[in-house]
PDB file of C-alpha atoms in Angstrom:
ATOM      1  CA  UNK A1356      -1.942  13.486   7.638  1.00  0.00           C
ATOM      2  CA  UNK A1357       0.751  14.804   5.316  1.00  0.00           C
ATOM      3  CA  UNK A1358      -0.091  18.438   6.047  1.00  0.00           C
ATOM      4  CA  UNK A1359       0.024  17.806   9.791  1.00  0.00           C
ATOM      5  CA  UNK A1360       3.402  16.126   9.344  1.00  0.00           C
ATOM      6  CA  UNK A1361       4.788  19.106   7.426  1.00  0.00           C
ATOM      7  CA  UNK A1362       3.509  21.534  10.067  1.00  0.00           C
ATOM      8  CA  UNK A1363       5.081  19.510  12.874  1.00  0.00           C
ATOM      9  CA  UNK A1364       8.381  19.274  10.955  1.00  0.00           C
ATOM     10  CA  UNK A1365       8.356  23.052  10.496  1.00  0.00           C
ATOM     11  CA  UNK A1366       7.681  23.628  14.212  1.00  0.00           C
ATOM     12  CA  UNK A1367      10.426  21.181  15.171  1.00  0.00           C
ATOM     13  CA  UNK A1368      12.877  22.945  12.863  1.00  0.00           C
ATOM     14  CA  UNK A1369      11.840  26.373  14.164  1.00  0.00           C
ATOM     15  CA  UNK A1370      12.492  25.337  17.758  1.00  0.00           C
ATOM     16  CA  UNK A1371      15.855  23.878  16.743  1.00  0.00           C
ATOM     17  CA  UNK A1372      16.888  27.056  14.934  1.00  0.00           C
ATOM     18  CA  UNK A1373      15.743  29.226  17.839  1.00  0.00           C
ATOM     19  CA  UNK A1374      17.565  27.021  20.303  1.00  0.00           C
ATOM     20  CA  UNK A1375      20.832  26.996  18.372  1.00  0.00           C
ATOM     21  CA  UNK A1376      21.042  30.439  16.764  1.00  0.00           C
ATOM     22  CA  UNK A1377      18.890  32.696  18.974  1.00  0.00           C
ATOM     23  CA  UNK A1378      18.771  31.256  22.519  1.00  0.00           C
ATOM     24  CA  UNK A1379      19.179  34.638  24.223  1.00  0.00           C
ATOM     25  CA  UNK A1380      16.544  36.361  22.095  1.00  0.00           C
ATOM     26  CA  UNK A1381      13.924  33.596  22.217  1.00  0.00           C
ATOM     27  CA  UNK A1382      14.570  31.841  25.543  1.00  0.00           C
ATOM     28  CA  UNK A1383      16.128  34.746  27.507  1.00  0.00           C
ATOM     29  CA  UNK A1384      19.420  32.877  28.072  1.00  0.00           C
ATOM     30  CA  UNK A1385      21.636  30.162  26.650  1.00  0.00           C
ATOM     31  CA  UNK A1386      20.904  27.955  29.669  1.00  0.00           C
ATOM     32  CA  UNK A1387      17.159  28.182  29.053  1.00  0.00           C
ATOM     33  CA  UNK A1388      17.788  27.229  25.433  1.00  0.00           C
ATOM     34  CA  UNK A1389      19.770  24.198  26.578  1.00  0.00           C
ATOM     35  CA  UNK A1390      16.922  23.150  28.881  1.00  0.00           C
ATOM     36  CA  UNK A1391      14.660  22.815  25.845  1.00  0.00           C
ATOM     37  CA  UNK A1392      17.067  20.373  24.160  1.00  0.00           C
ATOM     38  CA  UNK A1393      15.790  17.189  25.834  1.00  0.00           C
ATOM     39  CA  UNK A1394      12.202  17.962  24.861  1.00  0.00           C
ATOM     40  CA  UNK A1395      13.301  18.917  21.352  1.00  0.00           C
ATOM     41  CA  UNK A1396      15.140  15.602  21.034  1.00  0.00           C
ATOM     42  CA  UNK A1397      12.185  13.513  22.243  1.00  0.00           C
ATOM     43  CA  UNK A1398       9.790  15.384  19.988  1.00  0.00           C
ATOM     44  CA  UNK A1399      12.188  14.702  17.115  1.00  0.00           C
ATOM     45  CA  UNK A1400      11.746  10.979  17.656  1.00  0.00           C
ATOM     46  CA  UNK A1401       7.972  11.446  17.787  1.00  0.00           C
ATOM     47  CA  UNK A1402       8.086  13.437  14.536  1.00  0.00           C
ATOM     48  CA  UNK A1403      10.161  10.657  12.985  1.00  0.00           C
ATOM     49  CA  UNK A1404       7.494   8.076  13.888  1.00  0.00           C
ATOM     50  CA  UNK A1405       4.822  10.402  12.489  1.00  0.00           C
ATOM     51  CA  UNK A1406       6.785  10.597   9.239  1.00  0.00           C
ATOM     52  CA  UNK A1407       6.958   6.801   9.015  1.00  0.00           C
ATOM     53  CA  UNK A1408       3.213   6.586   9.660  1.00  0.00           C
ATOM     54  CA  UNK A1409       2.582   9.172   6.937  1.00  0.00           C
ATOM     55  CA  UNK A1410       4.592   7.158   4.430  1.00  0.00           C
ATOM     56  CA  UNK A1411       2.664   4.020   5.391  1.00  0.00           C
ATOM     57  CA  UNK A1412      -0.634   5.882   4.992  1.00  0.00           C
ATOM     58  CA  UNK A1413       0.475   7.194   1.596  1.00  0.00           C
ATOM     59  CA  UNK A1414       0.639   3.637   0.272  1.00  0.00           C
ATOM     60  CA  UNK A1415      -3.148   3.529   0.451  1.00  0.00           C
ATOM     61  CA  UNK A1416      -3.753   6.528  -1.818  1.00  0.00           C
ATOM     62  CA  UNK A1417      -5.330   6.129  -5.237  1.00  0.00           C
ATOM     63  CA  UNK A1418      -2.217   7.510  -6.930  1.00  0.00           C
ATOM     64  CA  UNK A1419       0.007   4.913  -5.312  1.00  0.00           C
ATOM     65  CA  UNK A1420      -2.381   2.085  -6.054  1.00  0.00           C
ATOM     66  CA  UNK A1421      -2.746   3.040  -9.722  1.00  0.00           C
ATOM     67  CA  UNK A1422       0.725   4.335 -10.593  1.00  0.00           C
ATOM     68  CA  UNK A1423       3.459   3.644  -8.052  1.00  0.00           C
ATOM     69  CA  UNK A1424       2.352   0.260  -6.668  1.00  0.00           C
ATOM     70  CA  UNK A1425       4.342   0.613  -3.425  1.00  0.00           C
ATOM     71  CA  UNK A1426       3.183  -2.168  -1.137  1.00  0.00           C
ATOM     72  CA  UNK A1427       2.186  -1.441   2.459  1.00  0.00           C
ATOM     73  CA  UNK A1428       4.012  -4.523   3.731  1.00  0.00           C
ATOM     74  CA  UNK A1429       7.278  -3.282   2.189  1.00  0.00           C
ATOM     75  CA  UNK A1430       6.932   0.091   3.886  1.00  0.00           C
ATOM     76  CA  UNK A1431       6.110  -1.549   7.218  1.00  0.00           C
ATOM     77  CA  UNK A1432       9.104  -3.889   7.014  1.00  0.00           C
ATOM     78  CA  UNK A1433      11.381  -0.986   6.106  1.00  0.00           C
ATOM     79  CA  UNK A1434       9.911   1.089   8.945  1.00  0.00           C
ATOM     80  CA  UNK A1435      10.588  -1.657  11.479  1.00  0.00           C
ATOM     81  CA  UNK A1436      14.183  -1.959  10.260  1.00  0.00           C
ATOM     82  CA  UNK A1437      14.701   1.804  10.385  1.00  0.00           C
ATOM     83  CA  UNK A1438      13.128   2.063  13.847  1.00  0.00           C
ATOM     84  CA  UNK A1439      15.375  -0.748  15.036  1.00  0.00           C
ATOM     85  CA  UNK A1440      18.456   1.049  13.772  1.00  0.00           C
ATOM     86  CA  UNK A1441      17.457   4.427  15.155  1.00  0.00           C
ATOM     87  CA  UNK A1442      16.265   2.916  18.428  1.00  0.00           C
ATOM     88  CA  UNK A1443      19.644   1.306  18.958  1.00  0.00           C
ATOM     89  CA  UNK A1444      21.312   4.715  18.658  1.00  0.00           C
ATOM     90  CA  UNK A1445      19.050   6.612  21.085  1.00  0.00           C
ATOM     91  CA  UNK A1446      21.064   8.163  23.895  1.00  0.00           C
ATOM     92  CA  UNK A1447      18.755   8.034  26.895  1.00  0.00           C
ATOM     93  CA  UNK A1448      21.171   9.999  29.081  1.00  0.00           C
ATOM     94  CA  UNK A1449      20.531  13.052  26.888  1.00  0.00           C
ATOM     95  CA  UNK A1450      16.772  12.787  27.472  1.00  0.00           C
ATOM     96  CA  UNK A1451      16.341  12.836  31.223  1.00  0.00           C
ATOM     97  CA  UNK A1452      12.592  13.287  31.139  1.00  0.00           C
ATOM     98  CA  UNK A1453      11.850   9.573  31.475  1.00  0.00           C
TER      99      UNK A1453
END
């Protein structure tokens, strides 16, 4: 799950860099680059949830259980609090795909 998360983070970052620095080269125009933004933003929120799930899954590894002792319930409570804070700041008008 961690490897998948890193790959998705890399892809998300690559699209963001292409969209911001090279829109004409990659997307043929600045306007086409701007059209990708809403999908990039939504996928960013999906990646964020994947990252939280990866951290929760990491609490069940042997290394964590023997050395770190990070409790799953603590990660889940923190994840709910973080999701609540981020969810309150989501600007739906910038994501007109819903």
